[in-house]
Amino acid sequence: MARKTKEVEEGNASASTTKTEVKEGSVLALAKAFNKKYSSNVFTAGNVIPEVRRSSIGGLSADYSLNGGIPLGIIVDFAGPSGSCKTLAALNAVANYQKEFPDRTCVYVDAESTLPGQVEFFADLVGVQLDEAHFLRFKCFGFPAEKIFETVLELQSADNIGLIVVDSVRALISEADMTTEFSKDNGQRATIAKPLAKFCRFMIGPLEEKQNSLIFINHSIVEPIPGTRAFKYTEPCGHALNYYSGLKVRFLERQFTSGTDIELSVSKVQAEKGVKPDGMVARFVVTKSRFGGLDRSGGRIIYRFNRGFGNGVDKAADLAEIITKYGIAKLDGKTWYVYDPMTGETYVDENDEALKFVGKPPMMRYFADHPEFVGEYSKAVSEYINKSARNINLLSEADLQKITKISKVLDRDESEESSNENIDKDIYARVEFDEGEEEA
């Protein structure tokens, strides 16, 4: 269920209405003169800065880890290895944005030709509207990166521009590389790091003004280093996205679901005969946020694409995991009792008996069959976990440690080398895991 956000206000309700005397030669007088000169309020009082609006990305745990959803008006970086559900999560964000802003048109910059053959599957899973009034695919294969950036900048000037997704950064090719022979090595001159940094600088202001966001999908190449437990992680295009993104979300390898089992690894699905996946799980950690703390650990979104638990985002399983793992539902012996964490009131079923379940699987099935109750109960649980000081995390400690190791070496904004967003080389790092850990 999309989280309702506040409308951006012209001013803060608590702001004083008393007019300040403008003295000649003061900073305020000069600021007002600049506003008049530029025909825009480039200078504003601190108490009229609008609140940050957010748009839901999926289930309860995902929005919790994002402090309410994707912040609007910023650059967002979805990074991770191939097959980690980055594209699906981006389209999930688009679908929820469309619900909140039905008069806007979202744009998908399809540099990888990702959508053909898959768009209906994606739309069925997340409910994205594909008609031309709500969704446009920019078929830019064969365009140099510079031309793509110029086109997106022009689209951003439209009054009804919605969420923009670039899929992916790795697929972008510079004009220098595109216009020379295959056999010629253009070296660092052929990278798109500098054009990307320039594009990001030009987009920051218009994104804030229009209250839409730009999501870059950024593929990490993961290569094992022979003879070690280490892996080489590579991300393209220098440090522009690390520097300019207001939110960075790092995805782990996807997992699969089968009935009430929602933590099936790829290796387990491949090894065990008879296991028939009916969904997949996107797992992620927020490694950078200018609009909220990094103290909420990891989140996940459960997608179902088969019968039994519905189709699309499985909010029922997500809710059941949260309330059982963190004791929001009360366990008495082997029986779970469901109650309102804000009031302490126990819920009752259709027979006016206490809502209870022997084990978690029956709870998940009941929730799947009662979406209206899930919507109502999720609001109460969301209010509770956001007000409490508890860290709600549905990822394993091992997964959190993996992603922390990767982020420390790839997202090194503070180092002298990486502070320059125009560095013309891919970001790469050697990450060594402890014995027993697997590559994320």
CSV table of C-alpha atoms in Angstrom, one decimal:
chain,number,residue,atom,x,y,z
A,1,MET,CA,0.0,0.0,0.0
A,2,ALA,CA,1.5,3.3,-1.1
A,3,ARG,CA,2.4,5.5,1.8
A,4,LYS,CA,0.6,8.9,1.7
A,5,THR,CA,3.0,11.8,1.8
A,6,LYS,CA,2.5,15.4,2.6
A,7,GLU,CA,2.0,17.9,-0.2
A,8,VAL,CA,5.0,20.2,-0.6
A,9,GLU,CA,3.9,23.5,1.0
A,10,GLU,CA,4.9,27.0,0.0
A,11,GLY,CA,5.8,27.6,3.7
A,12,ASN,CA,5.9,26.0,7.0
A,13,ALA,CA,2.7,26.3,9.0
A,14,SER,CA,4.6,27.3,12.1
A,15,ALA,CA,6.5,30.0,10.3
A,16,SER,CA,6.0,33.5,11.5
A,17,THR,CA,3.8,35.8,9.5
A,18,THR,CA,5.5,38.9,10.8
A,19,LYS,CA,7.3,40.8,8.1
A,20,THR,CA,11.0,41.4,8.6
A,21,GLU,CA,12.2,45.0,8.1
A,22,VAL,CA,14.4,45.1,5.0
A,23,LYS,CA,17.3,47.5,5.7
A,24,GLU,CA,19.1,49.0,2.7
A,25,GLY,CA,22.4,47.3,2.2
A,26,SER,CA,21.6,44.3,4.3
A,27,VAL,CA,22.0,40.7,3.2
A,28,LEU,CA,18.2,40.3,3.0
A,29,ALA,CA,17.9,43.3,0.7
A,30,LEU,CA,20.6,41.9,-1.6
A,31,ALA,CA,18.9,38.5,-1.5
A,32,LYS,CA,15.6,40.0,-2.5
A,33,ALA,CA,17.3,41.9,-5.3
A,34,PHE,CA,18.8,38.7,-6.6
A,35,ASN,CA,15.4,37.0,-6.5
A,36,LYS,CA,14.0,39.8,-8.7
A,37,LYS,CA,17.0,39.8,-11.0
A,38,TYR,CA,16.8,36.0,-11.6
A,39,SER,CA,12.9,35.9,-11.6
A,40,SER,CA,13.2,33.1,-9.2
A,41,ASN,CA,13.4,32.6,-5.4
A,42,VAL,CA,17.0,31.5,-5.3
A,43,PHE,CA,17.1,32.8,-1.7
A,44,THR,CA,14.5,31.6,0.7
A,45,ALA,CA,14.1,31.8,4.5
A,46,GLY,CA,15.0,28.6,6.4
A,47,ASN,CA,11.5,28.2,7.8
A,48,VAL,CA,9.9,27.9,4.3
A,49,ILE,CA,12.0,25.1,3.0
A,50,PRO,CA,9.6,22.4,1.9
A,51,GLU,CA,9.5,19.0,3.5
A,52,VAL,CA,11.0,16.0,1.7
A,53,ARG,CA,8.3,14.0,0.1
A,54,ARG,CA,8.7,10.2,-0.3
A,55,SER,CA,7.1,7.6,-2.5
A,56,SER,CA,6.7,3.9,-1.4
A,57,ILE,CA,8.9,1.3,-3.1
A,58,GLY,CA,7.1,-1.8,-1.9
A,59,GLY,CA,6.3,-3.6,1.3
A,60,LEU,CA,6.6,-2.6,5.0
A,61,SER,CA,10.2,-3.6,5.7
A,62,ALA,CA,11.4,-1.9,2.4
A,63,ASP,CA,9.8,1.4,3.2
A,64,TYR,CA,10.9,1.2,6.8
A,65,SER,CA,14.6,0.8,5.8
A,66,LEU,CA,14.1,3.8,3.4
A,67,ASN,CA,12.6,5.9,6.2
A,68,GLY,CA,9.3,6.0,4.4
A,69,GLY,CA,10.2,5.3,0.8
A,70,ILE,CA,12.1,6.9,-2.1
A,71,PRO,CA,12.8,10.6,-1.4
A,72,LEU,CA,11.5,12.7,-4.3
A,73,GLY,CA,13.5,15.4,-6.0
A,74,ILE,CA,16.9,13.6,-5.9
A,75,ILE,CA,19.3,11.3,-7.8
A,76,VAL,CA,19.1,7.6,-6.6
A,77,ASP,CA,21.6,4.9,-7.3
A,78,PHE,CA,20.5,1.3,-7.4
A,79,ALA,CA,23.7,-0.8,-7.4
A,80,GLY,CA,24.3,-4.5,-7.3
A,81,PRO,CA,25.2,-7.6,-9.2
A,82,SER,CA,23.2,-8.9,-12.2
A,83,GLY,CA,20.0,-10.7,-11.2
A,84,SER,CA,19.5,-8.8,-7.9
A,85,CYS,CA,16.1,-7.3,-8.8
A,86,LYS,CA,17.3,-3.8,-9.4
A,87,THR,CA,15.2,-3.3,-12.5
A,88,LEU,CA,12.1,-4.8,-10.8
A,89,ALA,CA,12.5,-2.6,-7.7
A,90,ALA,CA,12.9,0.5,-10.0
A,91,LEU,CA,9.7,-0.4,-11.8
A,92,ASN,CA,8.0,-1.0,-8.4
A,93,ALA,CA,9.0,2.5,-7.5
A,94,VAL,CA,7.5,3.8,-10.8
A,95,ALA,CA,4.2,1.9,-10.2
A,96,ASN,CA,3.8,3.4,-6.8
A,97,TYR,CA,4.8,6.9,-8.0
A,98,GLN,CA,2.1,6.6,-10.7
A,99,LYS,CA,-0.5,5.9,-8.1
A,100,GLU,CA,0.4,9.0,-6.1
A,101,PHE,CA,0.9,11.2,-9.2
A,102,PRO,CA,-1.5,10.0,-11.9
A,103,ASP,CA,-1.2,13.1,-14.0
A,104,ARG,CA,2.6,12.6,-14.6
A,105,THR,CA,4.5,10.6,-17.2
A,106,CYS,CA,7.4,8.4,-16.1
A,107,VAL,CA,10.3,7.8,-18.5
A,108,TYR,CA,12.3,4.6,-18.8
A,109,VAL,CA,15.7,5.1,-20.5
A,110,ASP,CA,16.2,1.6,-21.9
A,111,ALA,CA,19.9,1.6,-22.8
A,112,GLU,CA,20.1,-2.2,-22.4
A,113,SER,CA,16.9,-3.0,-24.3
A,114,THR,CA,15.7,-4.6,-21.0
A,115,LEU,CA,12.0,-4.2,-21.5
A,116,PRO,CA,11.2,-6.1,-24.7
A,117,GLY,CA,9.9,-9.6,-23.7
A,118,GLN,CA,9.8,-8.7,-20.0
A,119,VAL,CA,7.7,-5.6,-19.7
A,120,GLU,CA,4.3,-7.4,-19.3
A,121,PHE,CA,5.8,-9.7,-16.7
A,122,PHE,CA,7.1,-6.7,-14.8
A,123,ALA,CA,3.8,-4.8,-15.1
A,124,ASP,CA,1.9,-7.9,-13.9
A,125,LEU,CA,4.1,-8.1,-10.8
A,126,VAL,CA,4.2,-4.5,-9.7
A,127,GLY,CA,1.2,-3.0,-11.5
A,128,VAL,CA,3.0,-0.3,-13.5
A,129,GLN,CA,0.8,1.4,-16.0
A,130,LEU,CA,2.2,1.2,-19.5
A,131,ASP,CA,0.0,3.5,-21.6
A,132,GLU,CA,1.6,6.5,-23.2
A,133,ALA,CA,0.1,9.0,-20.8
A,134,HIS,CA,1.8,7.3,-17.8
A,135,PHE,CA,4.9,5.5,-19.2
A,136,LEU,CA,7.3,6.2,-22.0
A,137,ARG,CA,10.2,4.0,-23.1
A,138,PHE,CA,13.2,5.9,-24.5
A,139,LYS,CA,14.6,3.4,-27.0
A,140,CYS,CA,18.1,4.9,-26.9
A,141,PHE,CA,20.2,1.9,-28.0
A,142,GLY,CA,22.8,3.3,-30.5
A,143,PHE,CA,22.7,6.8,-28.9
A,144,PRO,CA,25.9,8.1,-27.4
A,145,ALA,CA,25.6,8.9,-23.7
A,146,GLU,CA,26.0,12.6,-24.2
A,147,LYS,CA,22.9,12.6,-26.5
A,148,ILE,CA,20.9,10.6,-24.0
A,149,PHE,CA,21.8,13.1,-21.2
A,150,GLU,CA,20.7,16.0,-23.4
A,151,THR,CA,17.4,14.4,-24.2
A,152,VAL,CA,16.6,13.6,-20.6
A,153,LEU,CA,17.5,17.1,-19.6
A,154,GLU,CA,15.0,18.4,-22.1
A,155,LEU,CA,12.3,15.9,-20.9
A,156,GLN,CA,12.9,17.1,-17.4
A,157,SER,CA,11.7,20.6,-18.3
A,158,ALA,CA,8.2,19.2,-19.0
A,159,ASP,CA,5.6,20.3,-16.4
A,160,ASN,CA,4.3,16.7,-15.9
A,161,ILE,CA,7.6,14.8,-15.9
A,162,GLY,CA,7.5,11.8,-13.5
A,163,LEU,CA,10.0,9.3,-12.2
A,164,ILE,CA,13.0,8.7,-14.6
A,165,VAL,CA,14.9,5.4,-14.7
A,166,VAL,CA,18.2,4.9,-16.5
A,167,ASP,CA,18.9,1.2,-17.2
A,168,SER,CA,21.8,1.0,-17.0
A,169,VAL,CA,24.8,3.2,-16.5
A,170,ARG,CA,27.1,0.3,-17.7
A,171,ALA,CA,25.3,0.2,-21.0
A,172,LEU,CA,26.1,3.9,-21.8
A,173,ILE,CA,28.7,4.5,-24.5
A,174,SER,CA,30.6,7.8,-25.0
A,175,GLU,CA,30.5,9.6,-28.3
A,176,ALA,CA,34.3,9.2,-28.6
A,177,ASP,CA,34.0,5.5,-28.3
A,178,MET,CA,31.0,5.2,-30.5
A,179,THR,CA,32.5,7.1,-33.5
A,180,THR,CA,35.8,5.3,-33.7
A,181,GLU,CA,36.9,2.0,-35.2
A,182,PHE,CA,36.4,-1.2,-33.1
A,183,SER,CA,40.1,-1.9,-33.1
A,184,LYS,CA,41.1,1.5,-31.7
A,185,ASP,CA,41.6,1.8,-27.9
A,186,ASN,CA,40.4,5.3,-26.8
A,187,GLY,CA,41.6,4.7,-23.2
A,188,GLN,CA,40.2,6.9,-20.5
A,189,ARG,CA,39.0,9.4,-23.0
A,190,ALA,CA,36.2,7.1,-23.9
A,191,THR,CA,34.6,6.8,-20.5
A,192,ILE,CA,31.4,8.7,-19.6
A,193,ALA,CA,32.5,9.7,-16.1
A,194,LYS,CA,32.9,13.4,-17.0
A,195,PRO,CA,29.7,13.7,-19.0
A,196,LEU,CA,27.8,11.8,-16.3
A,197,ALA,CA,29.1,14.1,-13.6
A,198,LYS,CA,28.1,17.2,-15.7
A,199,PHE,CA,24.6,15.6,-16.3
A,200,CYS,CA,24.1,15.0,-12.6
A,201,ARG,CA,25.0,18.6,-11.8
A,202,PHE,CA,22.5,19.9,-14.3
A,203,MET,CA,19.7,17.6,-13.0
A,204,ILE,CA,19.9,18.3,-9.3
A,205,GLY,CA,18.1,21.7,-9.4
A,206,PRO,CA,15.3,20.6,-11.8
A,207,LEU,CA,14.6,17.4,-9.9
A,208,GLU,CA,14.1,19.4,-6.7
A,209,GLU,CA,11.8,21.8,-8.5
A,210,LYS,CA,9.6,19.2,-10.2
A,211,GLN,CA,9.7,16.7,-7.2
A,212,ASN,CA,10.5,13.7,-9.4
A,213,SER,CA,13.5,11.5,-9.0
A,214,LEU,CA,16.1,10.0,-11.3
A,215,ILE,CA,17.0,6.4,-10.6
A,216,PHE,CA,20.3,5.1,-12.1
A,217,ILE,CA,20.6,1.3,-12.3
A,218,ASN,CA,24.3,0.5,-11.8
A,219,HIS,CA,25.5,-3.1,-12.4
A,220,SER,CA,28.4,-4.4,-10.3
A,221,ILE,CA,30.6,-6.9,-12.0
A,222,VAL,CA,31.7,-9.6,-9.5
A,223,GLU,CA,34.7,-11.8,-10.3
A,224,PRO,CA,36.2,-14.5,-8.1
A,225,ILE,CA,40.0,-14.2,-7.5
A,226,PRO,CA,41.5,-17.6,-8.1
A,227,GLY,CA,43.1,-19.3,-5.1
A,228,THR,CA,41.5,-16.9,-2.5
A,229,ARG,CA,38.2,-16.3,-0.8
A,230,ALA,CA,38.2,-12.8,-2.3
A,231,PHE,CA,36.2,-11.3,-5.1
A,232,LYS,CA,36.8,-8.3,-7.4
A,233,TYR,CA,33.9,-5.9,-7.5
A,234,THR,CA,33.8,-3.3,-10.4
A,235,GLU,CA,31.3,-0.5,-11.0
A,236,PRO,CA,31.5,1.8,-14.0
A,237,CYS,CA,31.8,5.6,-14.6
A,238,GLY,CA,34.0,6.8,-11.8
A,239,HIS,CA,32.6,8.4,-8.6
A,240,ALA,CA,29.9,10.7,-10.0
A,241,LEU,CA,27.0,8.6,-8.7
A,242,ASN,CA,28.6,8.1,-5.3
A,243,TYR,CA,29.1,11.9,-5.1
A,244,TYR,CA,25.8,13.2,-6.5
A,245,SER,CA,23.3,10.6,-5.4
A,246,GLY,CA,21.1,11.6,-2.5
A,247,LEU,CA,20.3,7.9,-1.9
A,248,LYS,CA,22.3,4.8,-2.6
A,249,VAL,CA,20.7,1.4,-2.3
A,250,ARG,CA,23.0,-1.7,-2.7
A,251,PHE,CA,21.2,-4.9,-3.7
A,252,LEU,CA,22.3,-8.4,-2.8
A,253,GLU,CA,21.8,-11.5,-5.0
A,254,ARG,CA,18.1,-12.4,-5.1
A,255,GLN,CA,16.5,-15.2,-3.2
A,256,PHE,CA,13.4,-17.3,-4.2
A,257,THR,CA,10.2,-18.3,-2.5
A,258,SER,CA,8.3,-21.5,-2.5
A,259,GLY,CA,5.1,-21.4,-0.4
A,260,THR,CA,5.9,-20.2,3.1
A,261,ASP,CA,9.6,-20.6,2.5
A,262,ILE,CA,10.8,-17.2,1.5
A,263,GLU,CA,14.6,-17.5,1.9
A,264,LEU,CA,15.6,-20.0,-0.8
A,265,SER,CA,19.1,-19.3,-2.2
A,266,VAL,CA,19.9,-19.8,-5.9
A,267,SER,CA,22.2,-22.7,-5.1
A,268,LYS,CA,19.5,-24.4,-3.0
A,269,VAL,CA,16.9,-24.1,-5.8
A,270,GLN,CA,19.4,-25.5,-8.2
A,271,ALA,CA,20.5,-28.4,-5.9
A,272,GLU,CA,17.1,-29.6,-4.5
A,273,LYS,CA,14.8,-31.4,-6.9
A,274,GLY,CA,11.1,-30.8,-6.4
A,275,VAL,CA,11.6,-27.2,-5.2
A,276,LYS,CA,9.4,-25.0,-7.5
A,277,PRO,CA,9.9,-21.3,-6.9
A,278,ASP,CA,6.7,-19.2,-6.9
A,279,GLY,CA,8.4,-15.9,-6.4
A,280,MET,CA,11.6,-14.0,-5.7
A,281,VAL,CA,13.0,-11.7,-3.0
A,282,ALA,CA,14.8,-8.4,-3.6
A,283,ARG,CA,17.2,-7.7,-0.7
A,284,PHE,CA,19.0,-4.4,-0.1
A,285,VAL,CA,20.8,-2.1,2.3
A,286,VAL,CA,20.8,1.7,2.2
A,287,THR,CA,24.4,2.7,2.2
A,288,LYS,CA,24.0,6.4,1.7
A,289,SER,CA,21.1,8.7,2.5
A,290,ARG,CA,21.0,12.5,2.8
A,291,PHE,CA,17.4,12.3,4.0
A,292,GLY,CA,17.5,9.9,6.9
A,293,GLY,CA,19.9,7.9,9.1
A,294,LEU,CA,21.6,4.6,8.1
A,295,ASP,CA,20.5,2.9,11.3
A,296,ARG,CA,17.7,0.9,9.9
A,297,SER,CA,19.8,-2.0,8.4
A,298,GLY,CA,18.4,-3.9,5.5
A,299,GLY,CA,15.0,-4.3,3.8
A,300,ARG,CA,13.5,-6.7,1.3
A,301,ILE,CA,10.6,-6.9,-1.1
A,302,ILE,CA,8.8,-10.3,-1.7
A,303,TYR,CA,7.4,-10.8,-5.2
A,304,ARG,CA,5.1,-13.7,-6.1
A,305,PHE,CA,4.5,-14.8,-9.6
A,306,ASN,CA,2.5,-18.0,-9.0
A,307,ARG,CA,-0.8,-19.2,-7.5
A,308,GLY,CA,-1.3,-19.8,-3.8
A,309,PHE,CA,-0.1,-16.5,-2.5
A,310,GLY,CA,-1.4,-14.1,-5.1
A,311,ASN,CA,0.6,-12.2,-7.7
A,312,GLY,CA,2.8,-9.2,-7.2
A,313,VAL,CA,4.3,-7.8,-4.0
A,314,ASP,CA,3.6,-10.2,-1.1
A,315,LYS,CA,2.9,-7.8,1.7
A,316,ALA,CA,1.3,-10.6,3.8
A,317,ALA,CA,4.5,-12.6,4.1
A,318,ASP,CA,6.5,-9.4,4.7
A,319,LEU,CA,4.1,-8.4,7.6
A,320,ALA,CA,4.2,-11.9,9.1
A,321,GLU,CA,8.0,-12.0,9.1
A,322,ILE,CA,8.2,-8.6,10.9
A,323,ILE,CA,5.6,-9.3,13.6
A,324,THR,CA,6.9,-12.8,14.5
A,325,LYS,CA,10.7,-11.9,14.4
A,326,TYR,CA,10.3,-8.9,16.6
A,327,GLY,CA,7.6,-10.1,19.0
A,328,ILE,CA,4.9,-7.7,17.8
A,329,ALA,CA,2.7,-10.8,17.7
A,330,LYS,CA,2.6,-12.6,21.0
A,331,LEU,CA,3.8,-16.2,21.2
A,332,ASP,CA,2.2,-18.4,23.8
A,333,GLY,CA,3.7,-21.9,23.5
A,334,LYS,CA,3.4,-22.6,19.8
A,335,THR,CA,0.5,-20.2,19.2
A,336,TRP,CA,0.8,-16.7,17.8
A,337,TYR,CA,-1.7,-14.1,18.9
A,338,VAL,CA,-2.1,-11.0,16.7
A,339,TYR,CA,-2.8,-7.7,18.4
A,340,ASP,CA,-2.5,-3.9,17.8
A,341,PRO,CA,0.9,-2.9,19.0
A,342,MET,CA,-0.2,0.7,19.5
A,343,THR,CA,-3.2,0.0,21.7
A,344,GLY,CA,-2.6,-3.6,22.9
A,345,GLU,CA,-6.0,-4.7,21.7
A,346,THR,CA,-6.2,-8.2,20.4
A,347,TYR,CA,-7.7,-8.7,16.9
A,348,VAL,CA,-10.5,-11.2,16.5
A,349,ASP,CA,-11.5,-13.3,13.5
A,350,GLU,CA,-14.9,-13.7,11.8
A,351,ASN,CA,-16.2,-15.7,14.8
A,352,ASP,CA,-15.2,-13.1,17.3
A,353,GLU,CA,-12.4,-15.3,18.6
A,354,ALA,CA,-8.9,-14.1,19.2
A,355,LEU,CA,-6.9,-14.1,16.0
A,356,LYS,CA,-4.3,-16.8,16.6
A,357,PHE,CA,-2.2,-19.2,14.6
A,358,VAL,CA,-0.3,-22.3,15.4
A,359,GLY,CA,3.0,-21.6,13.6
A,360,LYS,CA,3.9,-18.9,11.0
A,361,PRO,CA,2.7,-20.7,7.8
A,362,PRO,CA,-1.0,-20.5,8.7
A,363,MET,CA,-0.6,-16.8,9.6
A,364,MET,CA,0.9,-16.1,6.2
A,365,ARG,CA,-1.9,-17.9,4.4
A,366,TYR,CA,-4.6,-16.1,6.4
A,367,PHE,CA,-2.9,-12.7,5.7
A,368,ALA,CA,-2.7,-13.7,2.0
A,369,ASP,CA,-6.5,-14.3,1.9
A,370,HIS,CA,-7.3,-11.1,3.8
A,371,PRO,CA,-5.6,-8.2,2.0
A,372,GLU,CA,-7.9,-5.6,3.6
A,373,PHE,CA,-6.9,-6.7,7.1
A,374,VAL,CA,-3.2,-6.7,6.0
A,375,GLY,CA,-3.6,-3.1,4.8
A,376,GLU,CA,-5.2,-2.0,8.1
A,377,TYR,CA,-2.8,-3.9,10.3
A,378,SER,CA,0.3,-2.8,8.4
A,379,LYS,CA,-0.6,0.8,9.2
A,380,ALA,CA,-0.6,0.0,12.9
A,381,VAL,CA,2.7,-1.9,12.7
A,382,SER,CA,4.3,0.8,10.6
A,383,GLU,CA,3.4,3.4,13.1
A,384,TYR,CA,4.7,1.3,15.9
A,385,ILE,CA,8.1,0.4,14.4
A,386,ASN,CA,8.7,4.0,13.2
A,387,LYS,CA,8.1,5.4,16.7
A,388,SER,CA,10.0,2.7,18.5
A,389,ALA,CA,13.8,2.7,18.9
A,390,ARG,CA,14.1,-0.9,17.6
A,391,ASN,CA,16.0,-1.6,14.4
A,392,ILE,CA,13.7,-3.8,12.2
A,393,ASN,CA,16.0,-5.8,9.9
A,394,LEU,CA,14.9,-8.8,7.9
A,395,LEU,CA,18.3,-9.6,6.5
A,396,SER,CA,20.8,-12.0,8.2
A,397,GLU,CA,23.8,-10.6,10.0
A,398,ALA,CA,26.0,-12.4,7.5
A,399,ASP,CA,24.3,-10.5,4.6
A,400,LEU,CA,24.7,-7.2,6.4
A,401,GLN,CA,28.4,-7.9,7.0
A,402,LYS,CA,28.9,-8.8,3.4
A,403,ILE,CA,27.3,-5.6,2.1
A,404,THR,CA,29.2,-3.5,4.7
A,405,LYS,CA,32.5,-4.9,3.4
A,406,ILE,CA,31.6,-4.2,-0.2
A,407,SER,CA,30.4,-0.7,0.6
A,408,LYS,CA,33.5,0.3,2.6
A,409,VAL,CA,35.7,-0.2,-0.4
A,410,LEU,CA,33.4,0.8,-3.3
A,411,ASP,CA,31.6,3.8,-1.7
A,412,ARG,CA,34.7,5.6,-0.4
A,413,ASP,CA,33.6,9.2,-0.9
A,414,GLU,CA,35.8,10.4,2.0
A,415,SER,CA,39.1,9.3,0.5
A,416,GLU,CA,41.3,11.8,-1.3
A,417,GLU,CA,41.2,9.9,-4.5
A,418,SER,CA,37.5,9.4,-4.7
A,419,SER,CA,36.5,12.9,-3.7
A,420,ASN,CA,36.9,13.9,-7.3
A,421,GLU,CA,33.7,12.8,-9.1
A,422,ASN,CA,35.4,13.2,-12.5
A,423,ILE,CA,37.9,10.4,-12.0
A,424,ASP,CA,38.0,8.7,-15.5
A,425,LYS,CA,38.0,5.0,-14.5
A,426,ASP,CA,35.7,2.3,-13.2
A,427,ILE,CA,35.6,1.9,-9.4
A,428,TYR,CA,36.9,-1.5,-8.4
A,429,ALA,CA,37.8,-3.2,-5.2
A,430,ARG,CA,39.1,-6.5,-3.8
A,431,VAL,CA,36.8,-7.8,-1.1
A,432,GLU,CA,37.8,-10.9,0.9
A,433,PHE,CA,35.3,-12.8,2.9
A,434,ASP,CA,35.8,-14.9,6.0
A,435,GLU,CA,35.7,-18.6,5.9
A,436,GLY,CA,32.1,-19.8,5.5
A,437,GLU,CA,30.9,-16.6,4.0
A,438,GLU,CA,29.6,-16.6,0.4
A,439,GLU,CA,29.9,-13.9,-2.2
A,440,ALA,CA,27.0,-11.5,-1.8
